[in-house]
Short mmCIF file of C-alpha atoms in Angstrom, two decimals:
data_model
loop_
_atom_site.label_atom_id
_atom_site.label_comp_id
_atom_site.label_asym_id
_atom_site.label_seq_id
_atom_site.Cartn_x
_atom_site.Cartn_y
_atom_site.Cartn_z
CA MET A 11 16.34 -5.96 1.63
CA ILE A 12 16.98 -5.78 -2.12
CA LYS A 13 15.54 -8.53 -4.16
CA ASP A 14 17.61 -10.56 -6.68
CA PRO A 15 16.26 -11.43 -9.23
CA TYR A 16 13.23 -9.30 -10.06
CA ILE A 17 10.76 -11.04 -12.22
CA LEU A 18 9.41 -8.57 -14.86
CA GLU A 19 7.30 -11.03 -16.79
CA PHE A 20 4.32 -8.74 -16.49
CA ILE A 21 5.82 -6.07 -18.91
CA GLY A 22 5.46 -8.59 -21.79
CA LEU A 23 9.12 -8.43 -23.26
CA PRO A 24 10.40 -11.74 -24.54
CA GLU A 25 13.46 -13.33 -22.85
CA GLN A 26 16.84 -12.30 -24.33
CA SER A 27 15.16 -10.41 -27.18
CA SER A 28 16.64 -7.39 -28.90
CA TYR A 29 14.85 -4.69 -26.95
CA SER A 30 16.47 -1.48 -25.70
CA GLU A 31 16.83 -0.04 -22.16
CA ASN A 32 14.06 2.34 -23.23
CA ASP A 33 11.70 -0.46 -24.11
CA LEU A 34 12.38 -1.99 -20.82
CA GLU A 35 11.76 1.45 -19.02
CA GLN A 36 8.65 2.10 -20.89
CA GLY A 37 7.25 -1.35 -20.16
CA LEU A 38 7.90 -0.72 -16.48
CA ILE A 39 6.23 2.74 -16.52
CA ASP A 40 3.31 1.31 -18.46
CA LYS A 41 2.75 -1.34 -15.68
CA LEU A 42 3.94 0.89 -12.83
CA GLU A 43 1.53 -0.66 -10.14
CA GLN A 44 2.79 -4.13 -10.79
CA PHE A 45 6.35 -2.88 -10.76
CA LEU A 46 5.84 -1.10 -7.36
CA LEU A 47 4.39 -4.44 -5.98
CA GLU A 48 7.48 -6.29 -7.33
CA LEU A 49 9.91 -3.75 -5.58
CA GLY A 50 8.26 -4.35 -2.18
CA THR A 51 6.61 -2.31 0.57
CA GLY A 52 6.61 1.50 0.86
CA PHE A 53 7.71 2.50 -2.71
CA THR A 54 6.36 5.72 -4.22
CA PHE A 55 7.15 6.83 -7.73
CA VAL A 56 8.95 10.18 -7.98
CA SER A 57 10.44 10.42 -11.58
CA ARG A 58 11.77 8.88 -14.78
CA GLN A 59 14.78 10.08 -16.65
CA GLN A 60 15.53 12.47 -13.80
CA ARG A 61 18.29 14.81 -15.15
CA ILE A 62 21.23 15.59 -12.94
CA SER A 63 23.41 18.55 -14.26
CA PHE A 64 26.80 19.79 -13.25
CA ASP A 65 29.90 21.08 -15.06
CA GLU A 66 27.72 21.70 -18.15
CA GLN A 67 27.07 17.86 -18.33
CA HIS A 68 23.67 16.10 -18.13
CA PHE A 69 23.17 12.68 -16.68
CA TYR A 70 19.70 10.86 -16.51
CA VAL A 71 18.67 8.48 -13.59
CA ASP A 72 16.25 6.07 -15.28
CA LEU A 73 13.90 5.65 -12.40
CA VAL A 74 13.55 7.54 -9.08
CA PHE A 75 11.42 6.22 -6.13
CA TYR A 76 11.03 7.18 -2.57
CA ASN A 77 10.59 4.59 0.05
CA ARG A 78 8.37 5.64 2.92
CA VAL A 79 9.39 2.80 5.15
CA LEU A 80 13.18 3.29 4.67
CA ARG A 81 12.78 7.09 4.37
CA CYS A 82 15.10 7.43 1.58
CA PHE A 83 15.35 7.80 -2.22
CA ILE A 84 15.75 4.61 -4.35
CA LEU A 85 17.42 5.18 -7.68
CA ILE A 86 17.19 2.51 -10.35
CA ASP A 87 19.35 2.25 -13.46
CA LEU A 88 18.40 -0.22 -16.13
CA LYS A 89 21.14 -2.10 -18.09
CA LEU A 90 20.78 -4.67 -20.84
CA GLY A 91 23.10 -7.62 -20.63
CA ARG A 92 25.94 -8.19 -18.13
CA LEU A 93 26.73 -5.79 -15.46
CA LYS A 94 29.96 -3.72 -15.91
CA HIS A 95 31.97 -1.94 -13.31
CA GLN A 96 31.30 1.41 -15.04
CA ASP A 97 27.56 0.82 -14.28
CA LEU A 98 28.25 0.61 -10.59
CA GLY A 99 30.46 3.77 -10.90
CA GLN A 100 27.68 5.66 -12.54
CA MET A 101 25.22 4.68 -9.97
CA GLN A 102 27.73 5.77 -7.16
CA MET A 103 27.71 9.23 -8.79
CA TYR A 104 23.94 9.38 -8.83
CA VAL A 105 23.74 8.32 -5.21
CA ASN A 106 26.46 10.76 -4.19
CA TYR A 107 24.58 13.59 -5.93
CA TYR A 108 21.20 12.74 -4.40
CA ASP A 109 22.80 12.48 -0.88
CA ARG A 110 24.49 15.86 -1.34
CA LYS A 111 21.88 17.79 -3.20
CA MET A 112 18.44 16.25 -2.86
CA ARG A 113 18.30 14.47 0.47
CA LEU A 114 16.83 16.26 3.41
CA SER A 115 18.77 16.12 6.68
CA ASP A 116 16.23 13.91 8.47
CA GLU A 117 16.18 11.30 5.60
CA ASN A 118 18.38 8.26 5.34
CA LYS A 119 21.00 7.81 2.70
CA THR A 120 19.98 7.18 -0.96
CA ILE A 121 20.07 3.63 -2.17
CA GLY A 122 20.99 2.84 -5.83
CA ILE A 123 19.97 -0.32 -7.68
CA VAL A 124 21.43 -1.35 -10.99
CA LEU A 125 18.99 -3.74 -12.58
CA CYS A 126 20.81 -5.96 -15.16
CA GLN A 127 20.16 -9.27 -17.04
CA ASP A 128 23.32 -10.75 -15.65
CA LYS A 129 25.96 -10.02 -13.01
CA SER A 130 29.24 -11.20 -11.61
CA GLU A 131 29.40 -11.15 -7.87
CA ALA A 132 33.18 -10.50 -8.16
CA VAL A 133 32.66 -7.30 -10.24
CA VAL A 134 30.26 -6.16 -7.58
CA GLU A 135 32.67 -7.20 -4.77
CA PHE A 136 35.67 -5.53 -6.19
CA THR A 137 34.10 -2.42 -7.55
CA LEU A 138 32.26 -1.29 -4.40
CA PRO A 139 33.80 -0.62 -0.96
CA GLU A 140 33.76 -3.46 1.59
CA ASP A 141 31.44 -1.49 3.88
CA ASN A 142 28.94 -0.63 0.90
CA ASN A 143 25.25 -0.45 1.95
CA GLN A 144 24.03 1.88 -0.62
CA ILE A 145 24.68 0.50 -4.05
CA PHE A 146 23.25 -2.85 -5.25
CA ALA A 147 23.23 -4.86 -8.36
CA SER A 148 20.17 -7.04 -8.97
CA ARG A 149 19.25 -9.23 -11.89
CA TYR A 150 16.03 -9.06 -13.60
CA GLN A 151 14.18 -11.64 -15.69
CA THR A 152 11.51 -10.87 -18.26
CA VAL A 153 9.97 -14.33 -18.04
CA LEU A 154 9.39 -16.67 -15.20
CA PRO A 155 12.02 -19.42 -14.88
CA SER A 156 11.00 -22.87 -16.16
CA LYS A 157 10.21 -25.68 -13.69
CA GLU A 158 13.48 -27.17 -14.08
CA GLN A 159 15.27 -23.78 -13.47
CA LEU A 160 13.16 -23.28 -10.36
CA GLN A 161 14.00 -26.78 -9.02
CA ALA A 162 17.65 -26.09 -9.70
CA ILE A 163 17.48 -22.77 -7.73
CA LEU A 164 15.73 -24.40 -4.86
CA THR A 165 18.28 -27.19 -4.86
CA HIS A 166 21.19 -24.77 -4.83
CA ASN A 167 19.72 -22.62 -2.10
CA LYS A 168 19.32 -25.46 0.37
#
């Protein structure tokens, strides 16, 4: 259901360059139609930098979508570099907030995706509960893999 990796070559950022999360977000917004197609079926854009406030603190969800097929919000947080357990905890807070404050009673639970350049499956496994079905970490690539990398991926997945 959740892709991994997402190929974001269409935004025009070089691989492993010194760009910011804001550059990545702006590139995705500029190419929103292509990003929606990369995400999959049923996605509609809701907001960017959606502010969540409580206890006089403000937090910002990078991208908010609604999926008409799944009937739920999809929250995306963009991260440069390797996924950290704190990134998953932050997304859990966003998902909890949306489920408790934004979701309507006839909608399904919110899904959160942390998009990062690299991830450790062990960090994901030991940070999230065993029965997790709401928080996901997916890698993104800003350029298509080389022919050799694609062959290695295909050989590994057989």
